[in-house]
JSON list of C-alpha atoms in Angstrom, two decimals:
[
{"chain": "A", "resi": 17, "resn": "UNK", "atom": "CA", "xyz": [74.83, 8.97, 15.27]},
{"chain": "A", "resi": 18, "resn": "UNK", "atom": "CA", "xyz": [72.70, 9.77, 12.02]},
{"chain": "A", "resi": 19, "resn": "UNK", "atom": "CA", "xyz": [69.78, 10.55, 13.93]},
{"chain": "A", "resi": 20, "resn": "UNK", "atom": "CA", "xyz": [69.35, 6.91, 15.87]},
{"chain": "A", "resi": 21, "resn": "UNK", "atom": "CA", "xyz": [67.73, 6.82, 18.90]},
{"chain": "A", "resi": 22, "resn": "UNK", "atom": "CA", "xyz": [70.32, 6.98, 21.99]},
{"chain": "A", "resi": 23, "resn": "UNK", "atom": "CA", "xyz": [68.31, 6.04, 25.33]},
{"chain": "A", "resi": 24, "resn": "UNK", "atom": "CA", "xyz": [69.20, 6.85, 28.78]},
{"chain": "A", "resi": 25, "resn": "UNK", "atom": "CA", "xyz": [69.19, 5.30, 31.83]},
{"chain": "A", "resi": 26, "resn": "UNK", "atom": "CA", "xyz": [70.17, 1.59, 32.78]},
{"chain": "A", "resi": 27, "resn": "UNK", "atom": "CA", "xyz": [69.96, -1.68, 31.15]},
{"chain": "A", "resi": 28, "resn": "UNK", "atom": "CA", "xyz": [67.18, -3.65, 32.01]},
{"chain": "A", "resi": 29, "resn": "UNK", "atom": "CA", "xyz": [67.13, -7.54, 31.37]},
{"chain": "A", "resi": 30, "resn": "UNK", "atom": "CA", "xyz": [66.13, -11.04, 31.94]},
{"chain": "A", "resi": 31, "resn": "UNK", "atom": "CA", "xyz": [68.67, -11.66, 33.92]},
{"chain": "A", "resi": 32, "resn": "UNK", "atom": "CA", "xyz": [70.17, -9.62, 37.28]},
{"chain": "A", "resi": 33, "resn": "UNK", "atom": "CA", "xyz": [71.49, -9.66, 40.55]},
{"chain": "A", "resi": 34, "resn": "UNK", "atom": "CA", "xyz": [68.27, -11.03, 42.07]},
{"chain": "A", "resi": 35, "resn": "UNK", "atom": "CA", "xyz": [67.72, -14.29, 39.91]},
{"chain": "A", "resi": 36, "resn": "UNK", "atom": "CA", "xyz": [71.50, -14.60, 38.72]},
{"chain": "A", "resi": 37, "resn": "UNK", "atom": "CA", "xyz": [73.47, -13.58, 41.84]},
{"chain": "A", "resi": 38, "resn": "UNK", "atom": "CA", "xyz": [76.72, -15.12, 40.59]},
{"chain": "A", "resi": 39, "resn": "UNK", "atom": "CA", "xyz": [76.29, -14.06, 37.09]},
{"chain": "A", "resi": 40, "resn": "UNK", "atom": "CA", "xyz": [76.82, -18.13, 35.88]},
{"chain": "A", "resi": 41, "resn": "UNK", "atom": "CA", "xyz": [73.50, -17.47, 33.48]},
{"chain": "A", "resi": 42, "resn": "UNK", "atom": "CA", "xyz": [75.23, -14.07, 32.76]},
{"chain": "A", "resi": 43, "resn": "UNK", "atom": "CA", "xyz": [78.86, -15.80, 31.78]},
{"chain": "A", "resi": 44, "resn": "UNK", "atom": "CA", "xyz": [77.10, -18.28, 29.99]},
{"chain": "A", "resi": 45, "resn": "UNK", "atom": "CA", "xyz": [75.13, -16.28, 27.81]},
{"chain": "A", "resi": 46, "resn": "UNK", "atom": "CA", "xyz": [77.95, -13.60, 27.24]},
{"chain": "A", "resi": 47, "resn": "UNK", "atom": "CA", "xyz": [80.61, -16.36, 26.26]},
{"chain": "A", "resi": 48, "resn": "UNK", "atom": "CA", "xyz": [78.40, -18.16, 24.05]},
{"chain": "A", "resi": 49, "resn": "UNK", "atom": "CA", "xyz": [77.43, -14.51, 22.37]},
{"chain": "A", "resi": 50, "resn": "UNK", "atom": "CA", "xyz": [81.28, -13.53, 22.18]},
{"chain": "A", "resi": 51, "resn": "UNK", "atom": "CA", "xyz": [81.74, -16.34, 20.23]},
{"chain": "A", "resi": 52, "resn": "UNK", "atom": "CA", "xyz": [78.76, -15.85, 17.77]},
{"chain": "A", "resi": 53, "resn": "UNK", "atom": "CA", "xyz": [80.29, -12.59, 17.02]},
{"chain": "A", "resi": 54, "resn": "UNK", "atom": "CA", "xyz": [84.01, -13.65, 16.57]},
{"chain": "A", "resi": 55, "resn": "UNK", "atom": "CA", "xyz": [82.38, -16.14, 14.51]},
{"chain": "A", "resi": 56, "resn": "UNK", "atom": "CA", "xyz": [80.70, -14.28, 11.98]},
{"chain": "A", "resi": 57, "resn": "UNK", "atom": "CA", "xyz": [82.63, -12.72, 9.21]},
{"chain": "A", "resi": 58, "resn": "UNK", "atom": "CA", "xyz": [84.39, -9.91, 10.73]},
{"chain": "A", "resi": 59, "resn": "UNK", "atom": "CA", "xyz": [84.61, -7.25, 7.36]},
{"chain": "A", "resi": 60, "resn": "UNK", "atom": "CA", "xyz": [80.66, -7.27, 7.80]},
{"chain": "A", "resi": 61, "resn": "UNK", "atom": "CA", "xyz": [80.15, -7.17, 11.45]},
{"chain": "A", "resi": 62, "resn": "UNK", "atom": "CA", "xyz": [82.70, -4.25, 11.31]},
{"chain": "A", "resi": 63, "resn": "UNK", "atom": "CA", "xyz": [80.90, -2.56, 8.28]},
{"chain": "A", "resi": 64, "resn": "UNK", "atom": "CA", "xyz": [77.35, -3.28, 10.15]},
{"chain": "A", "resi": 65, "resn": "UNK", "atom": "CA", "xyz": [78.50, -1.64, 13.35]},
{"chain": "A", "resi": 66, "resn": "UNK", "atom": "CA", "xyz": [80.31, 1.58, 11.78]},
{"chain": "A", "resi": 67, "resn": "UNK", "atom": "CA", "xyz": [77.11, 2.40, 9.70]},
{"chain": "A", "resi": 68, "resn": "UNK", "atom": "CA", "xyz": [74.88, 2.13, 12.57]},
{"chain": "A", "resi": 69, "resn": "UNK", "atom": "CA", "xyz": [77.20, 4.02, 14.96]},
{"chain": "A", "resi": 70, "resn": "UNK", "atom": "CA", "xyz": [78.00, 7.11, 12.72]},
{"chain": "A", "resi": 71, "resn": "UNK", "atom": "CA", "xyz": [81.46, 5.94, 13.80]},
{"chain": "A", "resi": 72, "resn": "UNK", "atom": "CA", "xyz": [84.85, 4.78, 10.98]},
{"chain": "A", "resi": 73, "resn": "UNK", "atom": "CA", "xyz": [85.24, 1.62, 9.84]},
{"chain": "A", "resi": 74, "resn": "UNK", "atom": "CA", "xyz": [88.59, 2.21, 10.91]},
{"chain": "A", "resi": 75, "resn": "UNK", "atom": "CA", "xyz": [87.35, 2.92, 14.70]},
{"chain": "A", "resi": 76, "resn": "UNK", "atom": "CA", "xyz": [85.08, -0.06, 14.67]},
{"chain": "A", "resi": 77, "resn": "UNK", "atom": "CA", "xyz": [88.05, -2.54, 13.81]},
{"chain": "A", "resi": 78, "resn": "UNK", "atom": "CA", "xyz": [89.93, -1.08, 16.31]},
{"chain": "A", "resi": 79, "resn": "UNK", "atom": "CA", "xyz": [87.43, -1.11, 19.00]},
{"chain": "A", "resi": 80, "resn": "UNK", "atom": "CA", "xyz": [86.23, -4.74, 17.66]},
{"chain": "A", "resi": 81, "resn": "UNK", "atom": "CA", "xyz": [90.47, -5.96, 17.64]},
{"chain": "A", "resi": 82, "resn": "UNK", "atom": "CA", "xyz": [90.69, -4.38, 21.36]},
{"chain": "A", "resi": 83, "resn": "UNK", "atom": "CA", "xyz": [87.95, -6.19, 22.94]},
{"chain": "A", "resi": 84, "resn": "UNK", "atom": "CA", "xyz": [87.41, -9.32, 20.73]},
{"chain": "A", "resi": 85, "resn": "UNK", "atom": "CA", "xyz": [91.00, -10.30, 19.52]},
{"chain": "A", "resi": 86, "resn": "UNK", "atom": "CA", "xyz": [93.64, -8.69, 21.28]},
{"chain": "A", "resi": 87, "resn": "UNK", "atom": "CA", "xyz": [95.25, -9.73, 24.36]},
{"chain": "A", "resi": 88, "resn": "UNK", "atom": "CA", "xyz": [95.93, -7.68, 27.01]},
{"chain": "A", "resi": 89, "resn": "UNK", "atom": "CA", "xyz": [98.62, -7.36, 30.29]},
{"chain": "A", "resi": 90, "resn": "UNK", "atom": "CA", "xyz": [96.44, -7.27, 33.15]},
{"chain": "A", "resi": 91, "resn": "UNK", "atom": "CA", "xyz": [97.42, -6.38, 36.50]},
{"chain": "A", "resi": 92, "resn": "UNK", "atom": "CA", "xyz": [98.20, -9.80, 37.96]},
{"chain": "A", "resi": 93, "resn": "UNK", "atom": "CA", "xyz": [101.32, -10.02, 35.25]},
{"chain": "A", "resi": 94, "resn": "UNK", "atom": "CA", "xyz": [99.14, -12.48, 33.09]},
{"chain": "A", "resi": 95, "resn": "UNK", "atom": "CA", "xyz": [98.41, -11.82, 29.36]},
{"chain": "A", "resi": 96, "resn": "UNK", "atom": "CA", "xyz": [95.10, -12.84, 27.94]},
{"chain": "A", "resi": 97, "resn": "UNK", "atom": "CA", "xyz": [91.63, -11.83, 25.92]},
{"chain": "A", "resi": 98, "resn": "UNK", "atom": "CA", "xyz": [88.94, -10.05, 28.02]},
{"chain": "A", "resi": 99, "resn": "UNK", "atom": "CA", "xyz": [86.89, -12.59, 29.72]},
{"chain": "A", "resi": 100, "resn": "UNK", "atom": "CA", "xyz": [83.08, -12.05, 27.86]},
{"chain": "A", "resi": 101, "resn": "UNK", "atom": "CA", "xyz": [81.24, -9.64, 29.63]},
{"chain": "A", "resi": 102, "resn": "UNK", "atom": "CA", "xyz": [77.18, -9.40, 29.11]},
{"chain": "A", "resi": 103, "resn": "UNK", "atom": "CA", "xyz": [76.77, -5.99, 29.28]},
{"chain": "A", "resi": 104, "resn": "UNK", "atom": "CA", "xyz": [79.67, -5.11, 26.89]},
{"chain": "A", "resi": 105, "resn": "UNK", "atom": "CA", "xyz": [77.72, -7.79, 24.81]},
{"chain": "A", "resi": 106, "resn": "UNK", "atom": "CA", "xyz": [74.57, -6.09, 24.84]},
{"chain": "A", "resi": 107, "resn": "UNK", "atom": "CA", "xyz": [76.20, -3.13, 23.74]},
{"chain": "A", "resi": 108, "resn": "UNK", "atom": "CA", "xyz": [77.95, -4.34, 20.79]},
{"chain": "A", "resi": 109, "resn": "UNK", "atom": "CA", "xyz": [74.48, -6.45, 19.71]},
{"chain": "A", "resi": 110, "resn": "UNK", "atom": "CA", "xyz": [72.26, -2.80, 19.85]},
{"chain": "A", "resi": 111, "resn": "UNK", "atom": "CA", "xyz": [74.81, -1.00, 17.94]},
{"chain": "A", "resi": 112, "resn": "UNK", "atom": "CA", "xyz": [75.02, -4.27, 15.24]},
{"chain": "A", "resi": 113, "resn": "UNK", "atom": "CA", "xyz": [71.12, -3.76, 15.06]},
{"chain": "A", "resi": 114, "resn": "UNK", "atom": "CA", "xyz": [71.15, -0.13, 14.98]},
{"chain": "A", "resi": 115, "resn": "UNK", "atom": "CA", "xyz": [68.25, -0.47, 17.48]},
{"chain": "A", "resi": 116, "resn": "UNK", "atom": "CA", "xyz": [67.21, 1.07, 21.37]},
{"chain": "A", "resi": 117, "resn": "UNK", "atom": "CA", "xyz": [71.36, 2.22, 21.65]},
{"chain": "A", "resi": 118, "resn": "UNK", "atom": "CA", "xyz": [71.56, 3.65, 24.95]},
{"chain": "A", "resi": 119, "resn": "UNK", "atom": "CA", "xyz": [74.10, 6.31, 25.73]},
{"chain": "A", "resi": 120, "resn": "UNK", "atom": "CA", "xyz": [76.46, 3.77, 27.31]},
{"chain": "A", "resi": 121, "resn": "UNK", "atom": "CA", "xyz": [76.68, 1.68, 24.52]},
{"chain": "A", "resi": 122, "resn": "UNK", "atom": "CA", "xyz": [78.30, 4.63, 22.47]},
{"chain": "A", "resi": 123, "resn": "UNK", "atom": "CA", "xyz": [80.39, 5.89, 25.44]},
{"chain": "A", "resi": 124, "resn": "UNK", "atom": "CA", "xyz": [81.90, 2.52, 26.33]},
{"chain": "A", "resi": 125, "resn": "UNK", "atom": "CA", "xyz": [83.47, 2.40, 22.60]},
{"chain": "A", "resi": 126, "resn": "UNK", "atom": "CA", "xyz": [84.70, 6.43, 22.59]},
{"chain": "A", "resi": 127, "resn": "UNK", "atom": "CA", "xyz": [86.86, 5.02, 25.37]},
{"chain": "A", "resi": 128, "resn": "UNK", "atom": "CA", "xyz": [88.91, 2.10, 24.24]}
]
């Protein structure tokens, strides 16, 4: 990780359990982010993320492809993206800023 400060512990935000129990400010915020992202031009948000991360640029098209792009078979027989999740979100945004990455933001993308 070039010497970038990895946190520990959880994510703390605006918004949890308590004053968004069914996660509709949650959604709303991580679908309008997703698309931000798949928005911008991918070559630098790929480029951004690798040299903050320590990781390829290979591995960070792959990783952005897998939970941005590609669609997956899921259980119930249907094929579709990843619904936008706001902690997966968060994760990607730290590692674009190459600011307070917790440990979980780098684990989360060794395992895709």
């Amino acid at each position: 990780m070039k010497g970038k400060d990895i946190r520990k512990g959880a994510l703390y935000g605006a918004w949890n359990n308590e004053n968004d129990p069914y996660n509709k400010k949650r959604d709303e915020i991580a679908i309008n982010l997703y698309n931000e992202i798949i928005n911008r031009k991918k070559e630098y948000e790929i480029a951004v993320i690798a040299l903050n991360s320590g990781f390829s640029v290979d591995d960070i098209e792959r990783i952005y492809n897998h939970i941005f792009i590609r669609k997956h078979l899921f259980r119930n027989g249907r094929v579709h993206k990843f619904d936008p999740d706001y902690y997966m979100v968060h994760s990607w945004l730290r590692l674009r800023e190459g600011k307070n990455i917790y440990k979980h933001d780098i684990t989360c993308y060794i395992m895709n």
